[in-house]
mmCIF file of C-alpha atoms in Angstrom:
data_model
loop_
_atom_site.group_PDB
_atom_site.id
_atom_site.type_symbol
_atom_site.label_atom_id
_atom_site.label_comp_id
_atom_site.label_asym_id
_atom_site.label_seq_id
_atom_site.Cartn_x
_atom_site.Cartn_y
_atom_site.Cartn_z
ATOM 1 C CA MET J 1 -17.087 -27.372 9.645
ATOM 2 C CA GLU J 2 -20.416 -26.666 10.048
ATOM 3 C CA ALA J 3 -20.885 -24.255 6.839
ATOM 4 C CA LEU J 4 -19.059 -27.664 5.065
ATOM 5 C CA ALA J 5 -21.250 -30.262 6.610
ATOM 6 C CA VAL J 6 -24.580 -28.374 5.214
ATOM 7 C CA ARG J 7 -23.426 -27.968 1.730
ATOM 8 C CA LEU J 8 -22.532 -31.597 1.934
ATOM 9 C CA SER J 9 -25.676 -33.074 3.343
ATOM 10 C CA GLY J 10 -27.397 -30.903 -0.082
ATOM 11 C CA LEU J 11 -25.111 -33.936 -1.990
ATOM 12 C CA ASP J 12 -27.505 -36.858 -0.185
ATOM 13 C CA PRO J 13 -25.893 -39.420 -3.006
ATOM 14 C CA TYR J 14 -22.388 -37.608 -2.772
ATOM 15 C CA VAL J 15 -21.632 -37.254 0.818
ATOM 16 C CA ASP J 16 -19.665 -40.236 0.700
ATOM 17 C CA GLY J 17 -17.706 -39.328 -2.609
ATOM 18 C CA ALA J 18 -17.291 -35.542 -0.828
ATOM 19 C CA ILE J 19 -16.134 -37.419 2.476
ATOM 20 C CA ARG J 20 -13.262 -38.513 0.474
ATOM 21 C CA VAL J 21 -12.276 -35.720 -1.770
ATOM 22 C CA ILE J 22 -12.001 -33.782 1.508
ATOM 23 C CA ALA J 23 -9.702 -36.105 3.331
ATOM 24 C CA PHE J 24 -7.856 -35.949 -0.311
ATOM 25 C CA TYR J 25 -6.864 -32.882 0.529
ATOM 26 C CA ASP J 26 -6.102 -32.751 3.643
ATOM 27 C CA THR J 27 -3.304 -35.206 2.965
ATOM 28 C CA LEU J 28 -2.191 -33.093 0.250
ATOM 29 C CA MET J 29 -1.358 -29.959 2.690
ATOM 30 C CA ARG J 30 -0.259 -32.670 5.116
ATOM 31 C CA ARG J 31 2.714 -33.317 2.114
ATOM 32 C CA ARG J 32 3.215 -29.886 1.921
ATOM 33 C CA VAL J 33 2.894 -30.257 -1.759
ATOM 34 C CA ASP J 34 3.730 -26.900 -4.378
ATOM 35 C CA LEU J 35 0.950 -24.978 -6.200
ATOM 36 C CA LEU J 36 2.279 -27.539 -9.214
ATOM 37 C CA ALA J 37 1.594 -30.708 -7.139
ATOM 38 C CA LEU J 38 -1.561 -29.752 -6.104
ATOM 39 C CA ALA J 39 -2.587 -28.590 -9.717
ATOM 40 C CA ARG J 40 -1.803 -32.216 -11.282
ATOM 41 C CA ALA J 41 -3.561 -33.737 -8.642
ATOM 42 C CA SER J 42 -6.970 -31.984 -8.939
ATOM 43 C CA ALA J 43 -6.430 -33.151 -12.213
ATOM 44 C CA GLY J 44 -5.964 -36.754 -11.535
ATOM 45 C CA LEU J 45 -9.307 -36.780 -9.356
ATOM 46 C CA ALA J 46 -11.676 -34.606 -11.297
ATOM 47 C CA GLU J 47 -10.278 -35.756 -14.653
ATOM 48 C CA CYS J 48 -9.918 -32.933 -17.046
ATOM 49 C CA VAL J 49 -7.555 -29.999 -17.039
ATOM 50 C CA ALA J 50 -7.279 -27.960 -13.625
ATOM 51 C CA GLY J 51 -6.232 -24.499 -14.005
ATOM 52 C CA LEU J 52 -4.704 -22.205 -10.806
ATOM 53 C CA ARG J 53 -3.917 -18.386 -11.620
ATOM 54 C CA LEU J 54 -2.301 -16.360 -8.921
ATOM 55 C CA HIS J 55 -3.595 -12.681 -9.298
ATOM 56 C CA GLY J 56 -0.227 -10.317 -8.329
ATOM 57 C CA THR J 57 2.369 -12.863 -10.309
ATOM 58 C CA GLY J 58 0.484 -13.922 -13.013
ATOM 59 C CA ARG J 59 1.205 -17.033 -12.599
ATOM 60 C CA VAL J 60 -0.564 -19.826 -14.488
ATOM 61 C CA ILE J 61 -0.985 -23.278 -14.309
ATOM 62 C CA ARG J 62 -3.057 -25.500 -16.374
ATOM 63 C CA VAL J 63 -2.369 -29.362 -15.871
ATOM 64 C CA SER J 64 -3.946 -32.279 -17.607
ATOM 65 C CA PRO J 65 -5.248 -35.578 -16.493
ATOM 66 C CA ASP J 66 -2.261 -36.957 -17.583
ATOM 67 C CA GLY J 67 -0.210 -34.970 -15.222
ATOM 68 C CA ARG J 68 1.412 -32.697 -17.541
ATOM 69 C CA GLN J 69 0.883 -28.729 -17.955
ATOM 70 C CA THR J 70 -0.870 -28.106 -20.624
ATOM 71 C CA SER J 71 -0.333 -25.332 -23.117
ATOM 72 C CA THR J 72 -3.146 -26.404 -25.636
ATOM 73 C CA PRO J 73 -5.753 -22.970 -25.535
ATOM 74 C CA PRO J 74 -7.706 -23.241 -22.631
ATOM 75 C CA SER J 75 -11.197 -24.489 -22.481
ATOM 76 C CA PRO J 76 -14.433 -22.542 -21.154
ATOM 77 C CA ALA J 77 -14.261 -22.758 -17.061
ATOM 78 C CA SER J 78 -17.256 -24.778 -16.179
ATOM 79 C CA THR J 79 -16.458 -24.074 -12.497
ATOM 80 C CA THR J 80 -14.678 -21.447 -10.682
ATOM 81 C CA VAL J 81 -13.319 -20.784 -7.245
ATOM 82 C CA PRO J 82 -11.403 -17.684 -5.843
ATOM 83 C CA VAL J 83 -8.703 -18.147 -3.201
ATOM 84 C CA THR J 84 -8.364 -15.849 -0.687
ATOM 85 C CA LEU J 85 -5.820 -15.115 1.957
ATOM 86 C CA ASP J 86 -5.893 -12.634 4.712
ATOM 87 C CA GLU J 87 -9.414 -11.430 3.675
ATOM 88 C CA GLU J 88 -8.147 -10.633 -0.015
ATOM 89 C CA GLU J 89 -8.581 -12.337 -3.054
ATOM 90 C CA ILE J 90 -5.458 -13.436 -4.648
ATOM 91 C CA GLY J 91 -6.309 -15.911 -7.158
ATOM 92 C CA THR J 92 -8.398 -17.989 -8.874
ATOM 93 C CA VAL J 93 -9.153 -22.112 -9.297
ATOM 94 C CA TRP J 94 -10.721 -23.465 -12.196
ATOM 95 C CA LEU J 95 -12.017 -26.702 -13.781
ATOM 96 C CA GLU J 96 -12.042 -27.265 -17.233
ATOM 97 C CA ARG J 97 -14.994 -29.822 -17.969
ATOM 98 C CA PRO J 98 -17.044 -30.723 -21.047
ATOM 99 C CA GLY J 99 -19.928 -30.722 -20.564
ATOM 100 C CA ALA J 100 -22.397 -30.137 -17.734
ATOM 101 C CA PRO J 101 -19.809 -30.049 -14.191
ATOM 102 C CA ASN J 102 -20.077 -32.389 -11.868
ATOM 103 C CA PRO J 103 -21.286 -32.508 -8.784
ATOM 104 C CA LEU J 104 -18.562 -32.997 -6.558
ATOM 105 C CA ASP J 105 -16.380 -30.198 -8.687
ATOM 106 C CA GLU J 106 -17.408 -27.616 -6.533
ATOM 107 C CA VAL J 107 -16.465 -29.081 -3.468
ATOM 108 C CA LEU J 108 -12.982 -30.138 -5.267
ATOM 109 C CA LEU J 109 -12.369 -26.739 -6.064
ATOM 110 C CA ASP J 110 -13.615 -25.692 -2.181
ATOM 111 C CA ARG J 111 -10.489 -27.496 -0.775
ATOM 112 C CA LEU J 112 -8.232 -26.674 -3.399
ATOM 113 C CA ALA J 113 -8.203 -23.055 -3.486
ATOM 114 C CA ILE J 114 -8.189 -23.451 0.700
ATOM 115 C CA ALA J 115 -4.882 -25.815 -0.118
ATOM 116 C CA ALA J 116 -3.605 -23.449 -2.542
ATOM 117 C CA GLY J 117 -3.894 -20.378 -0.161
ATOM 118 C CA ALA J 118 -2.435 -22.153 2.447
ATOM 119 C CA VAL J 119 0.855 -23.008 0.196
ATOM 120 C CA VAL J 120 0.987 -19.334 -1.016
ATOM 121 C CA GLU J 121 1.042 -18.657 3.130
ATOM 122 C CA ARG J 122 3.883 -21.399 3.845
ATOM 123 C CA TYR J 123 5.672 -21.120 0.931
ATOM 124 C CA GLY J 124 5.703 -16.492 0.758
ATOM 125 C CA PRO J 125 2.536 -14.402 0.472
ATOM 126 C CA ALA J 126 4.769 -12.058 -1.603
ATOM 127 C CA ARG J 127 1.922 -10.649 -3.761
ATOM 128 C CA THR J 128 -0.705 -10.493 -1.388
ATOM 129 C CA THR J 129 -1.386 -6.264 0.031
ATOM 130 C CA MET J 130 -3.746 -5.922 2.602
ATOM 131 C CA ALA J 131 -2.792 -7.434 6.309
ATOM 132 C CA ASP J 132 -4.097 -7.682 9.622
ATOM 133 C CA PRO J 133 -3.692 -4.236 11.246
ATOM 134 C CA ALA J 134 -2.659 -5.637 14.155
ATOM 135 C CA LEU J 135 0.343 -7.238 12.653
ATOM 136 C CA VAL J 136 1.485 -4.207 10.737
ATOM 137 C CA GLU J 137 0.889 -2.117 13.840
ATOM 138 C CA LEU J 138 3.237 -4.792 16.152
ATOM 139 C CA ALA J 139 5.955 -4.269 13.159
ATOM 140 C CA ILE J 140 5.938 -0.697 13.535
ATOM 141 C CA SER J 141 5.137 0.216 17.089
ATOM 142 C CA SER J 142 8.075 1.373 19.103
ATOM 143 C CA ASP J 143 6.496 -0.419 21.856
ATOM 144 C CA SER J 144 6.757 -4.246 20.419
ATOM 145 C CA ASP J 145 10.289 -5.762 21.297
ATOM 146 C CA GLU J 146 12.942 -7.116 18.728
ATOM 147 C CA ALA J 147 11.745 -10.739 18.623
ATOM 148 C CA ALA J 148 7.978 -9.622 17.950
ATOM 149 C CA ARG J 149 8.774 -7.282 15.420
ATOM 150 C CA ALA J 150 10.788 -10.281 13.638
ATOM 151 C CA ARG J 151 7.864 -12.660 13.555
ATOM 152 C CA ALA J 152 5.214 -10.042 12.885
ATOM 153 C CA LEU J 153 7.426 -9.265 9.524
ATOM 154 C CA ARG J 154 7.927 -12.834 9.011
ATOM 155 C CA LEU J 155 4.272 -13.222 9.366
ATOM 156 C CA LEU J 156 3.542 -10.244 6.211
ATOM 157 C CA GLY J 157 5.997 -12.079 4.077
ATOM 158 C CA PHE J 158 9.260 -10.107 4.409
ATOM 159 C CA ALA J 159 12.463 -12.189 4.935
ATOM 160 C CA VAL J 160 14.835 -11.880 7.445
ATOM 161 C CA GLY J 161 17.108 -8.594 6.602
ATOM 162 C CA LEU J 162 15.193 -7.798 3.943
ATOM 163 C CA PRO J 163 14.946 -4.409 3.803
ATOM 164 C CA VAL J 164 11.693 -2.897 5.003
ATOM 165 C CA ARG J 165 10.458 0.945 4.139
ATOM 166 C CA VAL J 166 7.046 2.344 6.076
ATOM 167 C CA VAL J 167 4.978 4.926 4.156
ATOM 168 C CA ALA J 168 2.691 6.724 5.536
ATOM 169 C CA VAL J 169 -0.060 7.723 3.124
ATOM 170 C CA ARG J 170 -3.790 9.745 3.139
ATOM 171 C CA SER J 171 -5.928 8.710 0.250
ATOM 172 C CA GLN J 172 -9.132 8.216 -1.119
ATOM 173 C CA LEU J 173 -7.669 5.290 -2.990
ATOM 174 C CA PRO J 174 -8.030 1.502 -2.172
ATOM 175 C CA LEU J 175 -4.351 1.212 -0.435
ATOM 176 C CA ASP J 176 -3.582 -2.187 -1.973
ATOM 177 C CA ARG J 177 -3.808 -0.616 -5.237
ATOM 178 C CA ILE J 178 -1.162 2.413 -4.219
ATOM 179 C CA GLY J 179 0.740 -0.621 -2.687
ATOM 180 C CA GLY J 180 0.770 -2.093 -6.113
ATOM 181 C CA LEU J 181 1.675 0.564 -7.788
ATOM 182 C CA VAL J 182 4.452 1.763 -5.598
ATOM 183 C CA CYS J 183 6.153 -1.957 -5.437
ATOM 184 C CA PRO J 184 5.327 -3.657 -8.378
ATOM 185 C CA ALA J 185 8.200 -6.289 -7.713
ATOM 186 C CA GLY J 186 8.707 -6.594 -4.283
ATOM 187 C CA PRO J 187 6.595 -7.507 -0.911
ATOM 188 C CA VAL J 188 4.283 -5.326 0.009
ATOM 189 C CA LYS J 189 1.655 -5.422 2.200
ATOM 190 C CA ALA J 190 -0.843 -2.542 3.738
ATOM 191 C CA ALA J 191 -3.325 -1.600 6.130
ATOM 192 C CA PRO J 192 -5.149 1.384 8.099
ATOM 193 C CA LEU J 193 -4.595 2.509 10.947
ATOM 194 C CA ALA J 194 -6.542 5.600 12.508
ATOM 195 C CA ASP J 195 -6.538 7.657 10.297
ATOM 196 C CA VAL J 196 -3.512 7.192 8.070
ATOM 197 C CA GLY J 197 -2.673 4.425 5.615
ATOM 198 C CA VAL J 198 0.477 2.331 6.221
ATOM 199 C CA ILE J 199 2.265 0.622 3.778
ATOM 200 C CA LEU J 200 5.230 -1.767 3.836
ATOM 201 C CA ALA J 201 7.475 -2.481 1.353
ATOM 202 C CA ALA J 202 10.750 -3.993 0.376
ATOM 203 C CA ALA J 203 11.510 -1.237 -1.997
ATOM 204 C CA VAL J 204 9.464 2.520 -2.945
ATOM 205 C CA ASP J 205 9.342 3.958 -6.081
ATOM 206 C CA PRO J 206 8.074 7.632 -5.536
ATOM 207 C CA SER J 207 7.125 8.284 -9.133
ATOM 208 C CA ARG J 208 4.526 5.987 -9.127
ATOM 209 C CA PHE J 209 2.140 7.238 -6.564
ATOM 210 C CA PRO J 210 -1.024 7.917 -8.004
ATOM 211 C CA ALA J 211 -2.533 11.680 -8.407
ATOM 212 C CA GLY J 212 -4.584 12.591 -5.315
ATOM 213 C CA VAL J 213 -2.685 10.705 -2.707
ATOM 214 C CA ARG J 214 -0.306 12.357 0.041
ATOM 215 C CA ALA J 215 2.513 10.119 0.790
ATOM 216 C CA GLY J 216 5.466 10.417 3.686
ATOM 217 C CA ILE J 217 8.445 8.107 2.845
ATOM 218 C CA GLY J 218 10.472 6.112 5.834
ATOM 219 C CA ALA J 219 14.022 5.708 5.120
ATOM 220 C CA ALA J 220 14.714 1.676 5.135
ATOM 221 C CA GLU J 221 15.863 1.419 9.305
ATOM 222 C CA SER J 222 14.350 -0.324 11.441
ATOM 223 C CA PRO J 223 10.733 -0.337 10.756
ATOM 224 C CA ASP J 224 9.327 1.739 13.839
ATOM 225 C CA HIS J 225 12.252 4.275 13.353
ATOM 226 C CA SER J 226 10.772 4.092 9.408
ATOM 227 C CA TRP J 227 7.505 4.467 10.608
ATOM 228 C CA ARG J 228 7.977 7.738 12.506
ATOM 229 C CA GLN J 229 9.945 9.864 9.558
ATOM 230 C CA ALA J 230 6.935 8.878 7.292
ATOM 231 C CA ARG J 231 4.964 10.170 9.432
ATOM 232 C CA THR J 232 6.681 12.923 9.731
ATOM 233 C CA ALA J 233 7.419 13.024 6.289
ATOM 234 C CA LEU J 234 3.458 13.284 4.943
ATOM 235 C CA ARG J 235 3.335 16.510 7.408
ATOM 236 C CA PHE J 236 5.656 17.885 4.676
ATOM 237 C CA THR J 237 3.535 17.317 1.513
ATOM 238 C CA GLY J 238 1.193 19.830 -0.038
ATOM 239 C CA LEU J 239 0.048 20.348 -3.672
ATOM 240 C CA ARG J 240 2.972 21.122 -5.018
ATOM 241 C CA GLU J 241 4.765 18.082 -3.461
ATOM 242 C CA PRO J 242 2.531 15.222 -2.582
ATOM 243 C CA VAL J 243 5.281 12.872 -1.653
ATOM 244 C CA VAL J 244 8.049 13.200 0.534
ATOM 245 C CA ARG J 245 10.840 11.109 1.346
ATOM 246 C CA TYR J 246 12.146 11.553 4.698
ATOM 247 C CA ASP J 247 16.014 11.506 3.406
ATOM 248 C CA ASP J 248 15.306 14.460 1.562
ATOM 249 C CA LEU J 249 14.373 16.832 4.548
ATOM 250 C CA GLY J 250 17.433 17.385 5.987
ATOM 251 C CA ALA J 251 17.371 19.942 8.492
ATOM 252 C CA LEU J 252 14.202 20.693 7.456
ATOM 253 C CA ALA J 253 12.742 17.813 9.395
ATOM 254 C CA LEU J 254 14.088 19.720 12.376
ATOM 255 C CA LEU J 255 11.072 21.919 12.356
ATOM 256 C CA ALA J 256 8.504 19.098 12.954
ATOM 257 C CA GLU J 257 10.382 18.685 16.350
ATOM 258 C CA ILE J 258 9.168 22.403 17.468
ATOM 259 C CA PRO J 259 6.286 22.031 20.051
ATOM 260 C CA GLN J 260 3.561 23.688 18.179
ATOM 261 C CA ASP J 261 2.412 25.724 20.767
ATOM 262 C CA VAL J 262 6.138 27.819 19.871
ATOM 263 C CA SER J 263 5.477 28.120 16.555
ATOM 264 C CA ARG J 264 2.003 29.342 17.133
ATOM 265 C CA ALA J 265 3.526 32.002 19.340
ATOM 266 C CA ASN J 266 6.194 32.790 16.536
ATOM 267 C CA ALA J 267 5.713 36.222 14.600
ATOM 268 C CA ASP J 268 6.244 35.171 11.445
ATOM 269 C CA VAL J 269 4.542 31.899 11.750
ATOM 270 C CA ALA J 270 1.755 34.438 12.969
ATOM 271 C CA GLY J 271 2.010 36.355 10.052
ATOM 272 C CA ILE J 272 1.792 33.595 7.230
ATOM 273 C CA THR J 273 -1.790 32.537 9.466
ATOM 274 C CA ARG J 274 -3.022 36.041 8.382
ATOM 275 C CA VAL J 275 -2.028 36.044 4.998
ATOM 276 C CA ALA J 276 -3.512 32.232 4.887
ATOM 277 C CA GLY J 277 -6.498 34.180 5.342
ATOM 278 C CA ASN J 278 -6.578 34.743 1.207
ATOM 279 C CA PRO J 279 -5.473 32.066 -0.410
ATOM 280 C CA GLU J 280 -4.408 33.518 -3.478
ATOM 281 C CA ASP J 281 -1.879 35.947 -1.403
ATOM 282 C CA LEU J 282 -0.940 32.582 0.317
ATOM 283 C CA GLU J 283 -0.338 30.513 -3.185
ATOM 284 C CA THR J 284 1.395 33.251 -4.622
ATOM 285 C CA LEU J 285 3.667 33.608 -1.398
ATOM 286 C CA ASP J 286 3.936 29.733 -1.920
ATOM 287 C CA ALA J 287 5.088 29.899 -5.725
ATOM 288 C CA TYR J 288 7.542 32.951 -5.098
ATOM 289 C CA CYS J 289 9.528 31.131 -1.830
ATOM 290 C CA VAL J 290 9.658 27.773 -4.405
ATOM 291 C CA THR J 291 10.936 29.621 -7.403
ATOM 292 C CA GLY J 292 13.260 32.656 -5.964
ATOM 293 C CA SER J 293 11.969 34.680 -9.094
ATOM 294 C CA LEU J 294 8.774 37.269 -9.299
ATOM 295 C CA ARG J 295 9.179 35.890 -13.229
ATOM 296 C CA ARG J 296 9.016 32.108 -12.296
ATOM 297 C CA ALA J 297 6.896 32.119 -10.128
ATOM 298 C CA ALA J 298 4.351 34.387 -12.282
ATOM 299 C CA ASP J 299 4.900 31.683 -15.149
ATOM 300 C CA LEU J 300 3.787 28.969 -12.584
ATOM 301 C CA LEU J 301 0.788 31.462 -11.566
ATOM 302 C CA HIS J 302 0.078 31.846 -14.999
ATOM 303 C CA LEU J 303 -0.014 35.211 -14.311
ATOM 304 C CA HIS J 304 1.868 38.489 -15.154
ATOM 305 C CA HIS J 305 5.261 39.096 -13.531
ATOM 306 C CA SER J 306 4.160 43.098 -12.552
ATOM 307 C CA SER J 307 1.089 41.485 -11.254
ATOM 308 C CA VAL J 308 2.680 38.720 -8.635
ATOM 309 C CA ALA J 309 5.250 41.607 -7.638
ATOM 310 C CA ARG J 310 2.801 43.987 -6.332
ATOM 311 C CA ARG J 311 1.086 40.911 -4.155
ATOM 312 C CA ILE J 312 4.348 40.067 -2.850
ATOM 313 C CA GLU J 313 5.266 43.768 -1.987
ATOM 314 C CA GLN J 314 1.797 43.476 0.559
ATOM 315 C CA ILE J 315 2.367 40.456 1.485
ATOM 316 C CA GLY J 316 5.680 41.350 2.799
ATOM 317 C CA LYS J 317 4.570 44.491 4.237
ATOM 318 C CA THR J 318 1.962 42.152 6.405
ATOM 319 C CA LEU J 319 4.719 39.837 7.461
ATOM 320 C CA ASP J 320 6.642 42.942 8.129
ATOM 321 C CA ILE J 321 9.775 41.242 6.339
ATOM 322 C CA ASP J 322 11.210 42.418 3.653
ATOM 323 C CA LEU J 323 10.783 39.531 0.871
ATOM 324 C CA GLY J 324 13.058 40.991 -1.674
ATOM 325 C CA GLN J 325 16.257 40.338 0.519
ATOM 326 C CA PRO J 326 17.670 36.661 0.573
ATOM 327 C CA THR J 327 17.290 36.635 4.416
ATOM 328 C CA GLY J 328 13.478 38.316 4.038
ATOM 329 C CA LEU J 329 12.708 35.187 1.227
ATOM 330 C CA MET J 330 14.463 32.505 3.959
ATOM 331 C CA ARG J 331 12.356 33.301 6.900
ATOM 332 C CA ALA J 332 9.545 33.732 4.911
ATOM 333 C CA GLY J 333 9.842 30.066 3.069
ATOM 334 C CA LEU J 334 10.784 28.704 6.886
ATOM 335 C CA ALA J 335 7.589 29.961 8.485
ATOM 336 C CA LEU J 336 5.619 28.530 5.607
ATOM 337 C CA THR J 337 6.978 25.177 6.417
ATOM 338 C CA ALA J 338 6.172 25.510 10.133
ATOM 339 C CA TRP J 339 2.807 26.655 9.818
ATOM 340 C CA ARG J 340 2.036 24.323 7.577
ATOM 341 C CA LEU J 341 3.342 21.731 10.254
ATOM 342 C CA LEU J 342 0.480 22.883 12.541
ATOM 343 C CA ASP J 343 -2.675 21.229 13.390
ATOM 344 C CA ARG J 344 -5.061 23.479 11.935
#
């Protein structure tokens, strides 16, 4: 209010008009009008076309002073103000006034932007992406009771009964961008928690994650269970498989339950640690375990199959495992996965 008072004091000849504008929008907000009604009232008050756009949905509303939505080509905006919610810009409001702006236009648009943000929050944040980390943590924490979790999800924009998947993400890209890509049509919220990004979404398309992102996707169960699953799936990600769904891990998820000191003490895992000293050998073993074939591994590595065969023979000696046998290949694959799950 102090900032608003300072701004109004700068409009000395128009203070009375500014106060009337503020009271006008306060009345509209008490009446819980929708976005169209807000735009219609604003156009009538400003006596020119008023516009509103929501970035996420692409919805645009333009209303002329007579209260009708106009389809005429838009004129250049004389004054523009962003609409924000949860500290994220979710849209824009503007006036298309011929000639110079009215001194009260900025006050009018400020109040319109505030009212539009309140309407979006009240009737569903839908396309806002970044959220309060504390609220997201409340929704996914195993320490939260069901009532607190339900309230957090409702405040985040997820309707009661709507399935919610949790995604654990490591990436240099902005979380809101990733969230918008993987869930373009449904509610989605994101927030950073410690060293991991969290995305909550009604649905997730694994094929839409951009390059450079590692993500673990939990099942659509209770968000606290989904969060644990997402963190587990994230541990299984790698260069060849940067996005992992917990549902796809099956029995492999059991490896994440093994205490790390037990894994380190295992002879096969210790052998992988020795192999990892040579990145080329580690990559060769990974390709061989993935493909189960010297020739297919060679194609994957862009090497001659005889070169791969020599490497695999040497790696087998280091591991003390016969990699030419199905049992040996299975042991190496399990050891490699267990090694990747270690904190290094």
